[in-house]
Short mmCIF file of C-alpha atoms in Angstrom, two decimals:
data_model
loop_
_atom_site.label_atom_id
_atom_site.label_comp_id
_atom_site.label_asym_id
_atom_site.label_seq_id
_atom_site.Cartn_x
_atom_site.Cartn_y
_atom_site.Cartn_z
CA UNK U 1 -86.18 89.74 -128.66
CA UNK U 2 -86.53 87.75 -125.50
CA UNK U 3 -83.63 85.55 -126.47
CA UNK U 4 -81.48 88.58 -127.10
CA UNK U 5 -82.17 90.04 -123.65
CA UNK U 6 -81.33 86.76 -121.90
CA UNK U 7 -78.08 86.56 -123.78
CA UNK U 8 -77.13 90.10 -122.83
CA UNK U 9 -77.83 89.43 -119.16
CA UNK U 10 -75.70 86.29 -119.30
CA UNK U 11 -72.77 88.25 -120.76
CA UNK U 12 -73.17 90.97 -118.15
CA UNK U 13 -73.03 88.45 -115.31
CA UNK U 14 -70.00 86.87 -116.92
CA UNK U 15 -68.20 90.19 -116.95
CA UNK U 16 -69.07 90.88 -113.30
CA UNK U 17 -67.78 87.41 -112.36
CA UNK U 18 -64.54 88.01 -114.25
CA UNK U 19 -63.91 91.31 -112.44
CA UNK U 20 -64.56 89.74 -109.05
CA UNK U 21 -62.14 86.91 -109.79
CA UNK U 22 -59.46 89.34 -110.93
CA UNK U 23 -59.86 91.35 -107.70
CA UNK U 24 -59.69 88.24 -105.52
CA UNK U 25 -56.57 86.96 -107.28
CA UNK U 26 -54.87 90.35 -106.94
CA UNK U 27 -55.73 90.52 -103.25
CA UNK U 28 -54.38 87.03 -102.72
CA UNK U 29 -51.16 87.99 -104.51
CA UNK U 30 -50.71 91.03 -102.27
CA UNK U 31 -51.25 88.93 -99.16
CA UNK U 32 -48.77 86.29 -100.29
CA UNK U 33 -46.22 89.01 -101.20
CA UNK U 34 -46.57 90.63 -97.79
CA UNK U 35 -46.08 87.29 -96.07
CA UNK U 36 -42.93 86.65 -98.09
CA UNK U 37 -41.48 90.08 -97.11
CA UNK U 38 -42.23 89.47 -93.43
CA UNK U 39 -40.63 86.05 -93.56
CA UNK U 40 -37.60 87.36 -95.45
CA UNK U 41 -36.84 90.32 -93.08
CA UNK U 42 -34.85 88.28 -90.49
CA UNK U 43 -32.74 86.82 -93.25
CA UNK U 44 -32.06 90.27 -94.72
CA UNK U 45 -31.22 91.62 -91.25
CA UNK U 46 -28.75 88.77 -90.68
CA UNK U 47 -26.97 89.30 -94.00
CA UNK U 48 -23.46 90.73 -93.30
CA UNK U 49 -24.24 91.19 -89.60
CA UNK U 50 -22.54 89.86 -86.47
CA UNK U 51 -22.57 86.10 -85.73
CA UNK U 52 -25.74 84.35 -84.62
CA UNK U 53 -26.93 85.37 -81.20
CA UNK U 54 -26.29 89.09 -81.68
CA UNK U 55 -29.18 91.45 -82.12
CA UNK U 56 -29.72 95.10 -82.94
CA UNK U 57 -29.32 96.16 -79.33
CA UNK U 58 -26.07 94.25 -78.95
CA UNK U 59 -24.78 95.69 -82.22
CA UNK U 60 -25.43 99.24 -80.99
CA UNK U 61 -23.75 98.57 -77.66
CA UNK U 62 -20.71 97.12 -79.43
CA UNK U 63 -20.40 100.21 -81.65
CA UNK U 64 -20.53 102.54 -78.66
CA UNK U 65 -17.94 100.42 -76.86
CA UNK U 66 -15.59 100.58 -79.85
CA UNK U 67 -15.78 104.38 -79.89
CA UNK U 68 -14.74 104.77 -76.25
CA UNK U 69 -12.19 101.95 -75.95
CA UNK U 70 -8.61 103.11 -75.13
CA UNK U 71 -5.83 101.48 -77.12
CA UNK U 72 -2.29 101.47 -75.72
CA UNK U 73 0.76 101.52 -78.00
CA UNK U 74 4.43 100.88 -77.27
CA UNK U 75 6.00 104.32 -77.90
CA UNK U 76 9.55 103.46 -76.88
CA UNK U 77 12.16 104.65 -79.37
CA UNK U 78 15.86 105.46 -79.43
CA UNK U 79 14.97 109.06 -78.54
CA UNK U 80 12.86 108.15 -75.50
CA UNK U 81 15.55 105.71 -74.40
CA UNK U 82 18.21 108.43 -74.61
CA UNK U 83 16.03 110.86 -72.64
CA UNK U 84 15.43 108.18 -69.99
CA UNK U 85 19.20 107.83 -69.61
CA UNK U 86 20.15 111.53 -69.45
CA UNK U 87 16.98 113.49 -68.70
CA UNK U 88 17.16 113.50 -64.90
CA UNK U 89 20.80 114.62 -64.98
CA UNK U 90 19.73 117.97 -66.49
CA UNK U 91 18.82 120.58 -63.88
CA UNK U 92 17.65 124.16 -63.68
CA UNK U 93 20.13 126.83 -62.55
CA UNK U 94 18.85 130.10 -61.05
CA UNK U 95 21.05 133.19 -60.74
CA UNK U 96 20.03 135.19 -57.64
CA UNK U 97 21.22 138.76 -57.15
CA UNK U 98 20.32 141.72 -54.96
CA UNK U 99 17.14 143.34 -56.17
CA UNK U 100 16.13 146.97 -56.25
CA UNK U 101 13.05 146.80 -54.08
CA UNK U 102 9.79 145.22 -55.14
CA UNK U 103 6.97 143.06 -53.94
CA UNK U 104 5.82 142.54 -50.38
CA UNK U 105 7.94 145.26 -48.83
CA UNK U 106 11.28 144.02 -50.13
CA UNK U 107 14.20 146.34 -49.65
CA UNK U 108 17.02 147.01 -52.05
CA UNK U 109 19.10 144.44 -50.21
CA UNK U 110 16.64 141.60 -50.83
CA UNK U 111 17.64 138.93 -53.33
CA UNK U 112 15.77 138.40 -56.57
CA UNK U 113 16.04 136.00 -59.48
CA UNK U 114 18.23 137.56 -62.16
CA UNK U 115 17.97 134.76 -64.68
CA UNK U 116 17.69 131.04 -65.22
CA UNK U 117 19.53 128.48 -67.26
CA UNK U 118 20.32 124.79 -67.29
CA UNK U 119 23.08 122.54 -66.02
CA UNK U 120 24.27 118.93 -66.22
CA UNK U 121 25.12 116.72 -63.24
CA UNK U 122 28.35 115.04 -64.34
CA UNK U 123 29.82 113.66 -61.12
CA UNK U 124 28.86 112.47 -57.64
CA UNK U 125 31.63 112.09 -55.11
CA UNK U 126 31.25 111.62 -51.36
CA UNK U 127 28.51 113.89 -50.09
CA UNK U 128 28.70 116.23 -53.07
CA UNK U 129 27.54 116.34 -56.66
CA UNK U 130 29.06 118.51 -59.38
CA UNK U 131 27.24 120.35 -62.15
CA UNK U 132 28.57 121.98 -65.31
CA UNK U 133 26.75 125.00 -66.72
CA UNK U 134 27.55 128.13 -68.74
CA UNK U 135 29.55 130.94 -67.20
CA UNK U 136 27.07 133.55 -68.42
CA UNK U 137 24.27 131.71 -66.56
CA UNK U 138 25.90 132.33 -63.14
CA UNK U 139 27.82 135.53 -63.95
CA UNK U 140 27.30 138.16 -61.24
CA UNK U 141 25.32 135.79 -59.01
CA UNK U 142 25.36 136.32 -55.26
CA UNK U 143 23.56 133.02 -54.77
CA UNK U 144 22.91 130.11 -57.10
CA UNK U 145 20.02 127.68 -56.76
CA UNK U 146 19.71 124.35 -58.54
CA UNK U 147 16.34 122.74 -59.29
CA UNK U 148 16.38 118.98 -59.84
CA UNK U 149 14.15 117.15 -62.32
CA UNK U 150 11.66 116.30 -59.54
CA UNK U 151 11.40 119.95 -58.46
CA UNK U 152 13.72 119.71 -55.44
CA UNK U 153 15.69 122.95 -54.92
CA UNK U 154 19.27 122.93 -53.63
CA UNK U 155 21.68 125.73 -52.76
CA UNK U 156 24.76 125.60 -54.96
CA UNK U 157 28.33 126.79 -54.50
CA UNK U 158 30.20 128.12 -57.53
CA UNK U 159 33.46 126.20 -57.69
CA UNK U 160 34.77 128.26 -60.58
CA UNK U 161 33.99 129.86 -63.92
CA UNK U 162 35.80 130.63 -67.17
CA UNK U 163 34.65 133.50 -69.34
CA UNK U 164 36.67 132.39 -72.38
CA UNK U 165 35.00 129.01 -72.76
CA UNK U 166 31.68 130.08 -71.16
CA UNK U 167 31.82 127.22 -68.64
CA UNK U 168 31.28 127.07 -64.88
CA UNK U 169 31.17 124.31 -62.26
CA UNK U 170 28.75 124.16 -59.31
CA UNK U 171 28.73 121.95 -56.23
CA UNK U 172 25.58 120.80 -54.38
CA UNK U 173 24.77 118.28 -51.66
CA UNK U 174 24.59 114.86 -53.28
CA UNK U 175 22.14 113.07 -50.97
CA UNK U 176 19.18 113.59 -53.34
CA UNK U 177 21.12 113.12 -56.57
CA UNK U 178 20.43 109.79 -58.26
CA UNK U 179 21.22 110.33 -61.95
CA UNK U 180 24.66 111.34 -63.25
CA UNK U 181 25.30 112.02 -66.93
CA UNK U 182 27.85 110.07 -68.93
CA UNK U 183 30.18 111.99 -71.24
CA UNK U 184 30.46 110.74 -74.81
CA UNK U 185 33.05 111.39 -77.53
CA UNK U 186 32.43 114.61 -79.44
CA UNK U 187 35.41 113.87 -81.69
CA UNK U 188 33.50 110.90 -83.15
CA UNK U 189 30.47 112.95 -84.24
CA UNK U 190 29.37 113.00 -87.87
CA UNK U 191 27.25 115.55 -89.76
CA UNK U 192 23.70 114.24 -89.97
CA UNK U 193 23.98 112.23 -86.76
CA UNK U 194 20.82 112.56 -84.61
CA UNK U 195 21.15 114.52 -81.37
CA UNK U 196 18.82 115.64 -78.58
CA UNK U 197 18.89 118.91 -76.64
CA UNK U 198 17.57 118.80 -73.06
CA UNK U 199 17.11 121.89 -70.92
CA UNK U 200 14.78 124.58 -69.59
CA UNK U 201 13.92 127.01 -72.40
CA UNK U 202 12.34 130.26 -71.19
CA UNK U 203 12.63 129.23 -67.53
CA UNK U 204 11.76 126.48 -65.11
CA UNK U 205 8.11 126.30 -66.20
CA UNK U 206 9.39 124.41 -69.27
CA UNK U 207 11.92 122.33 -67.34
CA UNK U 208 13.13 119.13 -68.96
CA UNK U 209 12.12 120.18 -72.46
CA UNK U 210 13.37 117.88 -75.21
CA UNK U 211 14.10 118.91 -78.79
CA UNK U 212 15.59 116.75 -81.52
CA UNK U 213 17.73 117.40 -84.57
CA UNK U 214 20.97 116.43 -86.22
CA UNK U 215 24.58 117.53 -86.19
CA UNK U 216 24.60 120.31 -88.77
CA UNK U 217 28.32 121.07 -88.61
CA UNK U 218 31.51 120.43 -86.65
CA UNK U 219 34.41 122.69 -85.65
CA UNK U 220 32.44 125.86 -86.33
CA UNK U 221 34.22 129.02 -85.11
CA UNK U 222 32.07 131.78 -83.67
CA UNK U 223 33.47 135.20 -82.65
CA UNK U 224 32.86 136.01 -78.98
CA UNK U 225 32.90 139.47 -77.41
CA UNK U 226 34.18 138.63 -73.92
CA UNK U 227 34.48 142.16 -72.51
CA UNK U 228 31.35 143.46 -74.23
CA UNK U 229 33.14 146.30 -76.02
CA UNK U 230 31.61 145.48 -79.39
CA UNK U 231 34.75 143.82 -80.76
CA UNK U 232 35.35 140.04 -80.85
CA UNK U 233 37.99 138.86 -78.37
CA UNK U 234 37.87 135.12 -78.97
CA UNK U 235 36.87 132.47 -81.48
CA UNK U 236 34.81 129.73 -79.83
CA UNK U 237 34.90 126.33 -81.52
CA UNK U 238 31.42 124.82 -81.34
CA UNK U 239 29.09 122.12 -82.61
CA UNK U 240 26.25 123.31 -84.83
CA UNK U 241 22.86 121.60 -84.57
CA UNK U 242 19.34 122.28 -85.78
CA UNK U 243 17.84 121.02 -82.50
CA UNK U 244 15.99 124.01 -81.03
CA UNK U 245 18.06 125.81 -78.38
CA UNK U 246 16.36 128.80 -76.79
CA UNK U 247 17.18 131.18 -73.90
CA UNK U 248 17.21 129.04 -70.76
CA UNK U 249 18.67 126.03 -72.63
CA UNK U 250 22.13 127.48 -71.95
CA UNK U 251 24.18 125.03 -69.90
CA UNK U 252 21.94 122.10 -70.77
CA UNK U 253 22.93 118.86 -72.44
CA UNK U 254 23.31 117.97 -76.08
CA UNK U 255 23.22 114.17 -76.11
CA UNK U 256 23.71 111.49 -78.70
CA UNK U 257 21.28 108.66 -79.38
CA UNK U 258 22.86 106.60 -76.57
CA UNK U 259 22.06 109.34 -74.05
CA UNK U 260 25.71 110.38 -73.66
CA UNK U 261 26.49 114.09 -73.31
CA UNK U 262 28.51 115.22 -76.32
CA UNK U 263 28.07 118.98 -75.90
CA UNK U 264 27.05 121.73 -73.47
CA UNK U 265 24.46 123.98 -75.10
CA UNK U 266 25.79 127.51 -75.03
CA UNK U 267 24.56 129.96 -77.63
CA UNK U 268 21.92 130.54 -80.25
CA UNK U 269 22.08 132.92 -83.19
CA UNK U 270 18.96 134.94 -82.39
CA UNK U 271 18.08 136.83 -85.56
CA UNK U 272 14.73 137.03 -87.27
CA UNK U 273 16.29 135.80 -90.51
CA UNK U 274 18.10 132.85 -88.89
CA UNK U 275 16.38 129.69 -87.69
CA UNK U 276 17.57 126.24 -86.76
CA UNK U 277 21.14 127.14 -85.78
CA UNK U 278 21.97 126.04 -82.25
CA UNK U 279 25.49 125.90 -80.84
CA UNK U 280 27.11 123.73 -78.20
CA UNK U 281 30.58 123.43 -76.65
CA UNK U 282 32.11 120.05 -77.64
CA UNK U 283 32.52 117.90 -74.54
CA UNK U 284 36.12 117.00 -75.48
CA UNK U 285 37.01 120.69 -75.21
CA UNK U 286 34.93 121.17 -72.07
CA UNK U 287 36.39 118.32 -69.98
CA UNK U 288 39.85 119.88 -69.31
CA UNK U 289 38.20 123.16 -68.38
CA UNK U 290 35.72 121.39 -66.09
CA UNK U 291 38.55 119.58 -64.33
CA UNK U 292 40.50 122.82 -63.76
CA UNK U 293 37.42 124.63 -62.46
CA UNK U 294 36.52 121.80 -60.10
CA UNK U 295 39.99 121.46 -58.62
CA UNK U 296 41.37 125.01 -58.63
CA UNK U 297 38.44 127.31 -59.42
CA UNK U 298 40.06 128.66 -62.58
CA UNK U 299 41.65 127.54 -65.82
CA UNK U 300 45.44 127.61 -65.71
CA UNK U 301 46.34 129.45 -68.91
CA UNK U 302 49.71 130.84 -69.93
CA UNK U 303 50.11 134.58 -70.14
CA UNK U 304 52.59 136.92 -71.80
CA UNK U 305 51.94 139.90 -69.54
CA UNK U 306 50.99 142.50 -72.13
CA UNK U 307 48.01 144.57 -73.27
CA UNK U 308 47.25 144.41 -76.98
CA UNK U 309 45.58 146.17 -79.89
CA UNK U 310 45.09 144.99 -83.46
CA UNK U 311 47.34 146.73 -85.97
CA UNK U 312 44.31 147.02 -88.26
CA UNK U 313 42.73 149.36 -85.69
CA UNK U 314 45.74 151.72 -85.73
CA UNK U 315 45.39 154.56 -88.29
CA UNK U 316 47.83 154.18 -91.17
CA UNK U 317 49.52 157.48 -90.41
CA UNK U 318 50.54 156.18 -86.98
CA UNK U 319 51.63 152.86 -88.46
CA UNK U 320 54.20 154.76 -90.53
CA UNK U 321 55.16 157.64 -88.24
CA UNK U 322 54.95 156.09 -84.76
CA UNK U 323 55.64 152.41 -85.38
CA UNK U 324 57.95 152.86 -88.40
CA UNK U 325 56.55 149.75 -90.03
CA UNK U 326 57.51 148.72 -93.56
CA UNK U 327 54.73 149.46 -96.02
CA UNK U 328 54.11 145.77 -96.72
CA UNK U 329 53.25 145.06 -93.05
CA UNK U 330 49.48 145.50 -92.78
CA UNK U 331 48.54 142.97 -90.09
CA UNK U 332 49.78 142.03 -86.65
CA UNK U 333 49.25 142.88 -82.98
CA UNK U 334 50.62 145.99 -81.31
CA UNK U 335 51.81 145.81 -77.69
CA UNK U 336 50.30 148.79 -75.88
CA UNK U 337 51.97 148.06 -72.55
CA UNK U 338 54.36 145.50 -71.11
CA UNK U 339 53.57 144.58 -67.50
CA UNK U 340 56.64 144.68 -65.23
CA UNK U 341 58.08 141.31 -64.14
CA UNK U 342 56.00 139.45 -66.75
CA UNK U 343 57.16 136.89 -69.29
CA UNK U 344 57.22 139.60 -71.96
CA UNK U 345 59.26 141.92 -69.74
CA UNK U 346 61.78 139.20 -68.93
CA UNK U 347 62.17 138.43 -72.64
CA UNK U 348 62.92 142.09 -73.48
CA UNK U 349 59.62 142.89 -75.17
CA UNK U 350 58.83 146.64 -75.32
CA UNK U 351 55.82 148.92 -75.75
CA UNK U 352 54.91 149.46 -79.44
CA UNK U 353 56.49 146.21 -80.57
CA UNK U 354 54.34 144.67 -83.32
CA UNK U 355 53.91 140.86 -83.09
CA UNK U 356 53.68 139.23 -86.52
CA UNK U 357 54.64 135.60 -85.79
CA UNK U 358 54.51 133.07 -82.91
CA UNK U 359 56.25 129.69 -83.11
CA UNK U 360 56.41 130.03 -86.89
CA UNK U 361 52.67 130.82 -87.25
CA UNK U 362 51.64 134.11 -88.79
CA UNK U 363 49.64 136.27 -86.37
CA UNK U 364 47.26 138.82 -87.90
CA UNK U 365 45.11 139.83 -84.91
CA UNK U 366 44.54 139.37 -81.17
CA UNK U 367 42.09 136.51 -81.71
CA UNK U 368 44.74 134.45 -83.49
CA UNK U 369 47.28 135.35 -80.80
CA UNK U 370 44.98 134.14 -78.00
CA UNK U 371 44.03 131.01 -79.91
CA UNK U 372 47.68 130.07 -80.24
CA UNK U 373 48.54 131.00 -76.68
CA UNK U 374 45.55 129.31 -75.01
CA UNK U 375 45.24 126.19 -77.15
CA UNK U 376 48.83 125.44 -78.17
CA UNK U 377 50.84 126.47 -75.10
CA UNK U 378 50.97 125.71 -71.39
CA UNK U 379 52.37 127.48 -68.34
CA UNK U 380 56.18 127.08 -68.33
CA UNK U 381 56.45 126.57 -72.11
CA UNK U 382 58.85 128.59 -74.22
CA UNK U 383 57.44 130.54 -77.15
CA UNK U 384 59.33 132.03 -80.10
CA UNK U 385 58.02 135.44 -81.12
CA UNK U 386 58.86 137.69 -84.06
CA UNK U 387 58.20 141.42 -83.63
CA UNK U 388 58.85 144.60 -85.56
CA UNK U 389 60.59 147.31 -83.52
CA UNK U 390 61.37 150.62 -85.18
CA UNK U 391 61.02 148.95 -88.56
CA UNK U 392 63.41 146.09 -87.76
CA UNK U 393 62.52 142.44 -87.16
CA UNK U 394 63.38 141.09 -83.70
CA UNK U 395 63.39 137.45 -82.50
CA UNK U 396 62.40 136.95 -78.85
CA UNK U 397 61.93 133.90 -76.62
CA UNK U 398 59.31 134.03 -73.84
CA UNK U 399 58.96 131.57 -70.95
CA UNK U 400 55.23 131.69 -70.28
CA UNK U 401 53.79 132.17 -66.79
CA UNK U 402 50.27 132.33 -65.37
CA UNK U 403 48.32 135.33 -64.10
CA UNK U 404 49.05 134.47 -60.45
CA UNK U 405 52.73 135.21 -61.02
CA UNK U 406 52.14 138.79 -62.14
#
């Protein structure tokens, strides 16, 4: 029995020794593992980081610096170049008329702004500079004020205006004028060609606004009601563009990608269902008018010396009973009155004659008559006219004069 107890005690001590060794080896392993992690941390921190010498603080500073750093780009383009060329030649035009009383004790005789538009400086000569704008921008003005691109305001004199082409010419002192626009060739335009509209939409607070687009169409004809009676009096030939043209853009420049003026912005179809249709007067059509307005204050156009009405507006009963027209004659222009001593009077034209042909061209209405007279003929020209008088065709020859001779 004694031997058995000694053996049991020996095995018990052996077990206790084994457990102690296991604990010590585990503890040593943990210590070694911890040391390895501590030693490895700098290497892990350096992996994929900035080059040697940087630290966590420097890395943070660099990140913050990258977030606040300003980067400058070269934004020059053909559009900005064109605006640089022509932009300062576009001015604001203010129509000033007598007001009807108002702020700060103004009387009815005080002047007030009646509207604003745009204009283009096209010439500087001597002490003067000349500006083209739309006639409707300065219509009825008692004074006209021009605002330059830098905000300088100048009093302007109206040299002349033409209601038919919606053009007018202004003159201002040229001492502060530095930029003059260059006219391009509107006859060389192509559909799809990029263009830029420059002007003052909605007033001077948006002065120098730039919109871009393309040529949408050429030689568009738009009916124009000159005398505001609700009936078209004229067909204006215009350039169509999708560059935005808003009220206040009128009289501003439509320029090509070289910065040359190829049109004078004039009208916009303002309907809720229509968008992206802007209209401009081709510069090739505008130049002769501008020259006449600058030199003589008006456009020298030939005149017949008659008042007219479309045959289509005459009731059919009068066409048969009063004019004695053949039944097949449905279109033409009726002469209401022949002015004494006019070209028509000298040629023997009479009241109630019905014009159906001019220089071999069929005439169906007053718009076609004016188009032929104003675009095909000049003062002093002869014009062959066919009229119906009491049901019979008459051939007449007119020697055209101007309004000043009536």
